[in-house]
Amino acid sequence: MKPSDTQPLLEKLLAERILVIDGAMGTMIQQLGLSEEDFRGERFRDHPQDLKGDNDLLSLTQPAVIEGIHRAFLDAGADVIETNTFNSTRVSQADYRLEDHVYEINLAAAQLAAKVAREVTAEDSARPRFVAGSMGPTSKTLSMSRDVEHPERRDVTFVQMKDAYAEQARGLIDGGADILLPETTFDTLNLKAAIFAIEEVFQEKGVRLPVILSVTFTQAGSNRTLSGQTLEAFWISVAHARPLAVAINCAVGATEMRPYVEELSTIAPVFTACYPNAGLPNAMGEFDERPEDTAAILGDFAARGWVNLVGGCCGTTPDHIREIAAAVRGVAPR
């Protein structure tokens, strides 16, 4: 199996300096106030299901919008941008009756991100930019039942989840992603299915890309994922995948993420990352933390030697990424 040329380059860069990942694609899209017609475009004008809110579809119907968001984050200082594919699995796209378009969505999203990343790299070849294929957790869980009367019931099987992730991985790889990033893991068994799928596709294509695995904690102070694992148990469960890096993202803000990031830096013998939300959501579900406040906390994490890669999740904008990049510039990586 041929390893990607990206792996040694990323290993070198992560050992030299703290890299920066982009902010929230969803936040940027929401700020645009797009209509149902914008989401549909001409191609899906007669689709029988409402499509507003299916942000991933915009890679097909509004590619210029997605390109613009990618470029804004790169201009703000991001070294890594994520594809617009957080919900681009057959499992998640079933909500919009777009299951048969999943491969195409992933392919197009990766191609868009790769195009912008290559253009920006060409403008400053001394600083390469990378594309991470975003693979979200889906809306289903393999570890738990939604029916308390029938705890054995599941909405999806392991094989179905694995096959859905494999389809997504094929599109991302074919579209030019440099990294695969299963993220926002609330159920480690879902992530195990993603890892299985990724390995299957690597074998199928005869190539291996760097992989970053990212977990989320849904309640500050609980020290457990939604499916009940501690951070250490999570890492032990996925260490066999030999990821380039392991990360914590989403759910809580950087302040609440502090003990998790510190612990992760002590238990994981790989590069570590964190990309928190812009604080905790307010009563309206929005994120109010100012860019300079998020950056100050992540800058402290960097100064303490806890991280190799930082960035933002829900609520973070190019302004957040610009401040975060400035806060970690010149700070030695973990």
CSV table of C-alpha atoms in Angstrom, one decimal:
chain,number,residue,atom,x,y,z
A,1,MET,CA,0.0,0.0,0.0
A,2,LYS,CA,1.4,3.4,-1.0
A,3,PRO,CA,1.5,5.9,1.8
A,4,SER,CA,0.4,9.4,0.9
A,5,ASP,CA,3.2,12.0,0.5
A,6,THR,CA,1.2,14.1,2.8
A,7,GLN,CA,2.0,12.0,5.9
A,8,PRO,CA,5.7,12.7,6.2
A,9,LEU,CA,5.2,16.4,5.4
A,10,LEU,CA,2.5,16.8,8.0
A,11,GLU,CA,4.6,15.0,10.6
A,12,LYS,CA,7.5,17.3,9.9
A,13,LEU,CA,5.3,20.5,10.1
A,14,LEU,CA,3.5,19.4,13.3
A,15,ALA,CA,6.9,18.8,15.0
A,16,GLU,CA,8.1,22.2,13.9
A,17,ARG,CA,5.1,24.4,14.7
A,18,ILE,CA,1.5,24.5,15.8
A,19,LEU,CA,-0.8,24.2,12.8
A,20,VAL,CA,-4.2,25.8,12.6
A,21,ILE,CA,-7.4,24.2,11.4
A,22,ASP,CA,-10.3,26.3,10.1
A,23,GLY,CA,-13.5,27.3,11.9
A,24,ALA,CA,-17.2,26.6,11.5
A,25,MET,CA,-18.5,26.0,8.0
A,26,GLY,CA,-22.1,25.8,9.4
A,27,THR,CA,-21.8,29.1,11.1
A,28,MET,CA,-20.6,30.8,8.0
A,29,ILE,CA,-23.4,29.3,5.9
A,30,GLN,CA,-26.0,30.4,8.4
A,31,GLN,CA,-24.8,34.0,8.4
A,32,LEU,CA,-25.6,34.1,4.6
A,33,GLY,CA,-29.4,33.6,5.2
A,34,LEU,CA,-29.7,31.3,2.1
A,35,SER,CA,-33.3,30.4,1.0
A,36,GLU,CA,-34.8,27.1,0.1
A,37,GLU,CA,-34.3,28.1,-3.6
A,38,ASP,CA,-30.6,28.7,-3.0
A,39,PHE,CA,-30.2,25.2,-1.5
A,40,ARG,CA,-32.1,23.6,-4.3
A,41,GLY,CA,-30.4,25.4,-7.2
A,42,GLU,CA,-31.6,24.5,-10.6
A,43,ARG,CA,-30.7,20.9,-10.4
A,44,PHE,CA,-32.8,20.1,-7.4
A,45,ARG,CA,-35.6,22.5,-8.1
A,46,ASP,CA,-38.3,19.8,-8.2
A,47,HIS,CA,-36.9,17.6,-5.4
A,48,PRO,CA,-39.8,16.3,-3.3
A,49,GLN,CA,-38.2,17.1,0.1
A,50,ASP,CA,-37.3,20.4,1.7
A,51,LEU,CA,-33.5,21.0,1.3
A,52,LYS,CA,-32.9,24.1,3.3
A,53,GLY,CA,-30.5,23.3,6.1
A,54,ASP,CA,-28.6,20.6,4.1
A,55,ASN,CA,-25.4,22.6,4.1
A,56,ASP,CA,-23.4,19.8,2.4
A,57,LEU,CA,-25.6,20.0,-0.7
A,58,LEU,CA,-24.3,23.5,-1.3
A,59,SER,CA,-21.1,22.0,-2.7
A,60,LEU,CA,-23.2,21.0,-5.7
A,61,THR,CA,-25.7,23.9,-5.9
A,62,GLN,CA,-23.7,26.9,-4.6
A,63,PRO,CA,-20.0,26.0,-5.1
A,64,ALA,CA,-18.9,29.6,-5.2
A,65,VAL,CA,-20.3,30.1,-1.7
A,66,ILE,CA,-18.3,27.2,-0.3
A,67,GLU,CA,-15.2,28.3,-2.2
A,68,GLY,CA,-15.5,31.7,-0.6
A,69,ILE,CA,-15.8,30.3,2.9
A,70,HIS,CA,-12.7,28.1,2.4
A,71,ARG,CA,-10.7,31.1,1.1
A,72,ALA,CA,-11.8,33.3,4.0
A,73,PHE,CA,-10.5,30.8,6.5
A,74,LEU,CA,-7.2,30.3,4.6
A,75,ASP,CA,-6.7,34.0,4.4
A,76,ALA,CA,-7.3,34.2,8.1
A,77,GLY,CA,-4.3,31.8,8.7
A,78,ALA,CA,-5.7,28.3,8.6
A,79,ASP,CA,-3.2,25.6,7.5
A,80,VAL,CA,-5.9,23.0,7.2
A,81,ILE,CA,-9.5,23.4,5.9
A,82,GLU,CA,-12.3,20.9,6.3
A,83,THR,CA,-14.5,19.8,3.4
A,84,ASN,CA,-18.2,20.7,3.6
A,85,THR,CA,-19.1,17.1,4.3
A,86,PHE,CA,-20.0,16.8,8.0
A,87,ASN,CA,-23.3,15.1,7.1
A,88,SER,CA,-22.4,13.6,3.8
A,89,THR,CA,-23.1,10.0,4.5
A,90,ARG,CA,-26.0,7.9,3.3
A,91,VAL,CA,-27.2,7.7,6.9
A,92,SER,CA,-27.5,11.4,7.3
A,93,GLN,CA,-28.6,12.4,3.8
A,94,ALA,CA,-31.6,10.0,4.2
A,95,ASP,CA,-33.2,12.9,6.0
A,96,TYR,CA,-33.3,14.8,2.7
A,97,ARG,CA,-33.8,11.8,0.5
A,98,LEU,CA,-30.5,12.4,-1.2
A,99,GLU,CA,-28.8,9.1,-0.4
A,100,ASP,CA,-28.0,8.4,-4.0
A,101,HIS,CA,-26.0,11.7,-4.3
A,102,VAL,CA,-23.6,11.0,-1.4
A,103,TYR,CA,-20.5,10.0,-3.4
A,104,GLU,CA,-21.0,13.0,-5.7
A,105,ILE,CA,-21.4,15.4,-2.8
A,106,ASN,CA,-18.2,14.2,-1.1
A,107,LEU,CA,-16.3,14.3,-4.5
A,108,ALA,CA,-17.4,17.8,-5.3
A,109,ALA,CA,-16.8,19.1,-1.7
A,110,ALA,CA,-13.2,17.7,-1.7
A,111,GLN,CA,-12.5,19.1,-5.2
A,112,LEU,CA,-13.7,22.6,-4.1
A,113,ALA,CA,-11.6,22.6,-1.0
A,114,ALA,CA,-8.5,21.1,-2.8
A,115,LYS,CA,-8.8,23.8,-5.6
A,116,VAL,CA,-8.8,26.6,-3.1
A,117,ALA,CA,-6.0,25.1,-0.9
A,118,ARG,CA,-3.8,24.5,-4.0
A,119,GLU,CA,-4.4,28.1,-5.2
A,120,VAL,CA,-3.4,29.6,-1.9
A,121,THR,CA,-0.4,27.2,-1.6
A,122,ALA,CA,0.7,28.4,-5.0
A,123,GLU,CA,0.6,32.0,-3.8
A,124,ASP,CA,2.9,31.1,-0.8
A,125,SER,CA,4.7,27.8,-1.6
A,126,ALA,CA,6.7,27.9,1.6
A,127,ARG,CA,3.5,27.3,3.5
A,128,PRO,CA,1.5,24.4,2.2
A,129,ARG,CA,-2.2,24.2,2.9
A,130,PHE,CA,-4.1,20.9,3.4
A,131,VAL,CA,-7.6,19.6,3.0
A,132,ALA,CA,-9.2,17.4,5.7
A,133,GLY,CA,-12.1,15.3,4.7
A,134,SER,CA,-14.8,15.9,7.4
A,135,MET,CA,-16.6,12.7,8.4
A,136,GLY,CA,-19.3,13.6,11.0
A,137,PRO,CA,-20.8,11.1,13.6
A,138,THR,CA,-24.2,10.9,11.8
A,139,SER,CA,-27.5,11.2,13.6
A,140,LYS,CA,-27.5,7.6,14.6
A,141,THR,CA,-25.8,5.7,17.4
A,142,LEU,CA,-24.6,2.1,17.4
A,143,SER,CA,-24.1,1.8,21.2
A,144,MET,CA,-27.5,2.8,22.4
A,145,SER,CA,-31.2,2.3,21.7
A,146,ARG,CA,-33.7,5.1,21.5
A,147,ASP,CA,-36.4,2.7,22.8
A,148,VAL,CA,-36.0,2.1,26.5
A,149,GLU,CA,-38.5,-0.7,26.4
A,150,HIS,CA,-36.3,-2.5,23.8
A,151,PRO,CA,-32.6,-1.8,24.6
A,152,GLU,CA,-31.4,-4.2,21.9
A,153,ARG,CA,-33.0,-2.2,19.1
A,154,ARG,CA,-30.8,0.0,16.8
A,155,ASP,CA,-31.7,2.4,14.0
A,156,VAL,CA,-28.7,1.2,12.0
A,157,THR,CA,-26.3,-1.8,12.0
A,158,PHE,CA,-22.5,-1.7,12.2
A,159,VAL,CA,-22.3,-2.9,8.6
A,160,GLN,CA,-24.6,-0.3,7.4
A,161,MET,CA,-22.6,2.4,9.2
A,162,LYS,CA,-19.3,1.0,7.9
A,163,ASP,CA,-20.6,0.9,4.3
A,164,ALA,CA,-21.9,4.5,4.6
A,165,TYR,CA,-18.5,5.7,5.8
A,166,ALA,CA,-16.7,3.8,3.1
A,167,GLU,CA,-18.8,5.5,0.4
A,168,GLN,CA,-18.0,8.9,1.9
A,169,ALA,CA,-14.3,8.1,2.2
A,170,ARG,CA,-14.2,7.1,-1.5
A,171,GLY,CA,-15.6,10.4,-2.6
A,172,LEU,CA,-13.3,12.4,-0.3
A,173,ILE,CA,-10.2,10.5,-1.5
A,174,ASP,CA,-11.2,10.7,-5.2
A,175,GLY,CA,-11.8,14.5,-4.8
A,176,GLY,CA,-8.3,15.2,-3.5
A,177,ALA,CA,-8.5,15.3,0.4
A,178,ASP,CA,-5.1,15.1,2.0
A,179,ILE,CA,-6.4,13.9,5.4
A,180,LEU,CA,-9.5,12.0,6.6
A,181,LEU,CA,-11.0,13.4,9.7
A,182,PRO,CA,-13.8,11.4,11.5
A,183,GLU,CA,-14.9,14.0,14.0
A,184,THR,CA,-17.3,15.0,16.8
A,185,THR,CA,-17.4,11.4,18.0
A,186,PHE,CA,-20.1,10.9,20.7
A,187,ASP,CA,-20.2,7.1,20.2
A,188,THR,CA,-16.9,5.3,19.9
A,189,LEU,CA,-18.6,2.4,18.1
A,190,ASN,CA,-19.6,4.7,15.3
A,191,LEU,CA,-16.0,5.8,15.1
A,192,LYS,CA,-14.9,2.1,15.0
A,193,ALA,CA,-17.2,1.7,12.0
A,194,ALA,CA,-15.5,4.7,10.4
A,195,ILE,CA,-12.1,3.3,11.1
A,196,PHE,CA,-13.0,-0.1,9.6
A,197,ALA,CA,-14.4,1.7,6.5
A,198,ILE,CA,-11.3,3.9,6.0
A,199,GLU,CA,-9.0,0.9,6.3
A,200,GLU,CA,-11.2,-1.0,3.8
A,201,VAL,CA,-11.1,1.8,1.3
A,202,PHE,CA,-7.3,2.3,1.8
A,203,GLN,CA,-6.9,-1.4,0.9
A,204,GLU,CA,-9.2,-1.1,-2.1
A,205,LYS,CA,-7.4,2.0,-3.5
A,206,GLY,CA,-3.9,0.9,-2.6
A,207,VAL,CA,-3.2,4.2,-0.8
A,208,ARG,CA,-3.1,5.4,2.8
A,209,LEU,CA,-3.9,9.0,3.9
A,210,PRO,CA,-3.2,10.5,7.3
A,211,VAL,CA,-6.1,10.1,9.6
A,212,ILE,CA,-7.1,12.3,12.5
A,213,LEU,CA,-9.7,11.1,15.0
A,214,SER,CA,-11.6,13.6,17.1
A,215,VAL,CA,-13.9,13.0,20.1
A,216,THR,CA,-16.5,15.3,21.8
A,217,PHE,CA,-17.7,15.6,25.3
A,218,THR,CA,-21.3,16.7,25.4
A,219,GLN,CA,-21.4,17.9,29.0
A,220,ALA,CA,-18.7,20.0,30.8
A,221,GLY,CA,-17.2,18.2,33.7
A,222,SER,CA,-18.7,14.8,33.0
A,223,ASN,CA,-15.4,13.4,31.6
A,224,ARG,CA,-17.4,10.9,29.5
A,225,THR,CA,-18.7,10.7,26.0
A,226,LEU,CA,-22.4,10.4,25.3
A,227,SER,CA,-21.9,6.6,25.1
A,228,GLY,CA,-20.2,6.5,28.5
A,229,GLN,CA,-16.5,6.3,27.9
A,230,THR,CA,-13.8,8.3,29.6
A,231,LEU,CA,-11.2,10.0,27.5
A,232,GLU,CA,-8.6,7.4,28.3
A,233,ALA,CA,-11.0,4.6,27.5
A,234,PHE,CA,-11.8,6.3,24.2
A,235,TRP,CA,-8.1,6.5,23.3
A,236,ILE,CA,-7.4,2.9,24.2
A,237,SER,CA,-10.4,1.9,22.0
A,238,VAL,CA,-9.1,3.6,18.9
A,239,ALA,CA,-5.3,3.6,19.3
A,240,HIS,CA,-5.0,0.6,17.0
A,241,ALA,CA,-5.9,2.9,14.1
A,242,ARG,CA,-2.5,4.6,14.4
A,243,PRO,CA,-3.8,8.0,13.6
A,244,LEU,CA,-1.6,10.9,12.8
A,245,ALA,CA,-3.3,12.9,15.6
A,246,VAL,CA,-6.1,12.6,18.1
A,247,ALA,CA,-8.3,15.6,18.9
A,248,ILE,CA,-11.1,17.0,21.0
A,249,ASN,CA,-13.7,19.2,19.3
A,250,CYS,CA,-17.1,20.8,19.5
A,251,ALA,CA,-19.6,20.4,22.4
A,252,VAL,CA,-18.0,22.6,25.0
A,253,GLY,CA,-16.0,25.8,24.8
A,254,ALA,CA,-12.2,26.0,25.3
A,255,THR,CA,-12.6,26.9,29.0
A,256,GLU,CA,-14.5,23.7,29.7
A,257,MET,CA,-12.3,21.7,27.4
A,258,ARG,CA,-9.1,22.5,29.4
A,259,PRO,CA,-8.9,19.3,31.6
A,260,TYR,CA,-9.6,17.1,28.6
A,261,VAL,CA,-6.9,18.7,26.5
A,262,GLU,CA,-4.4,18.4,29.4
A,263,GLU,CA,-5.2,14.7,29.9
A,264,LEU,CA,-5.1,13.9,26.2
A,265,SER,CA,-1.6,15.5,26.0
A,266,THR,CA,-0.4,13.0,28.7
A,267,ILE,CA,-1.9,9.8,27.4
A,268,ALA,CA,-1.7,9.9,23.6
A,269,PRO,CA,1.7,9.1,22.0
A,270,VAL,CA,0.6,10.9,18.8
A,271,PHE,CA,0.1,14.5,17.9
A,272,THR,CA,-2.8,16.1,19.7
A,273,ALA,CA,-5.3,18.7,18.7
A,274,CYS,CA,-8.3,20.7,19.9
A,275,TYR,CA,-10.8,22.9,18.1
A,276,PRO,CA,-13.5,24.1,20.5
A,277,ASN,CA,-16.8,25.9,20.0
A,278,ALA,CA,-16.8,29.7,20.6
A,279,GLY,CA,-17.9,29.1,24.2
A,280,LEU,CA,-21.1,27.5,25.4
A,281,PRO,CA,-24.3,28.3,23.5
A,282,ASN,CA,-26.5,31.0,24.9
A,283,ALA,CA,-30.3,30.7,25.5
A,284,MET,CA,-30.9,31.1,21.7
A,285,GLY,CA,-28.4,28.4,20.9
A,286,GLU,CA,-25.9,30.9,19.5
A,287,PHE,CA,-22.2,31.3,20.4
A,288,ASP,CA,-21.0,34.6,21.9
A,289,GLU,CA,-17.3,34.1,22.8
A,290,ARG,CA,-15.2,36.8,21.2
A,291,PRO,CA,-12.3,35.8,19.0
A,292,GLU,CA,-9.7,37.2,21.3
A,293,ASP,CA,-11.1,35.2,24.2
A,294,THR,CA,-11.1,31.9,22.4
A,295,ALA,CA,-7.6,32.7,21.2
A,296,ALA,CA,-6.3,33.5,24.6
A,297,ILE,CA,-7.4,30.2,26.0
A,298,LEU,CA,-5.9,28.2,23.1
A,299,GLY,CA,-2.8,30.3,23.3
A,300,ASP,CA,-2.5,29.2,27.0
A,301,PHE,CA,-2.9,25.5,25.9
A,302,ALA,CA,-0.1,26.0,23.4
A,303,ALA,CA,2.2,27.7,26.0
A,304,ARG,CA,1.7,24.7,28.3
A,305,GLY,CA,2.8,22.3,25.6
A,306,TRP,CA,-0.5,20.5,25.2
A,307,VAL,CA,-1.2,20.8,21.5
A,308,ASN,CA,0.1,20.4,17.9
A,309,LEU,CA,-3.0,21.6,16.1
A,310,VAL,CA,-5.7,24.1,17.1
A,311,GLY,CA,-8.7,25.7,15.5
A,312,GLY,CA,-12.4,26.3,16.0
A,313,CYS,CA,-15.7,24.5,15.8
A,314,CYS,CA,-19.3,25.8,16.2
A,315,GLY,CA,-19.6,29.6,16.2
A,316,THR,CA,-16.0,30.3,15.2
A,317,THR,CA,-15.4,32.6,12.2
A,318,PRO,CA,-12.4,33.7,10.2
A,319,ASP,CA,-11.9,36.4,12.9
A,320,HIS,CA,-11.6,33.6,15.5
A,321,ILE,CA,-9.1,31.8,13.3
A,322,ARG,CA,-7.1,34.9,12.7
A,323,GLU,CA,-6.8,35.5,16.5
A,324,ILE,CA,-6.0,31.9,17.2
A,325,ALA,CA,-3.3,31.8,14.5
A,326,ALA,CA,-1.7,34.9,16.0
A,327,ALA,CA,-1.9,33.5,19.6
A,328,VAL,CA,0.1,30.3,18.7
A,329,ARG,CA,2.5,31.8,16.2
A,330,GLY,CA,6.1,31.1,17.4
A,331,VAL,CA,5.0,28.8,20.3
A,332,ALA,CA,6.7,25.5,20.3
A,333,PRO,CA,4.4,22.5,19.6
A,334,ARG,CA,3.8,19.6,22.0
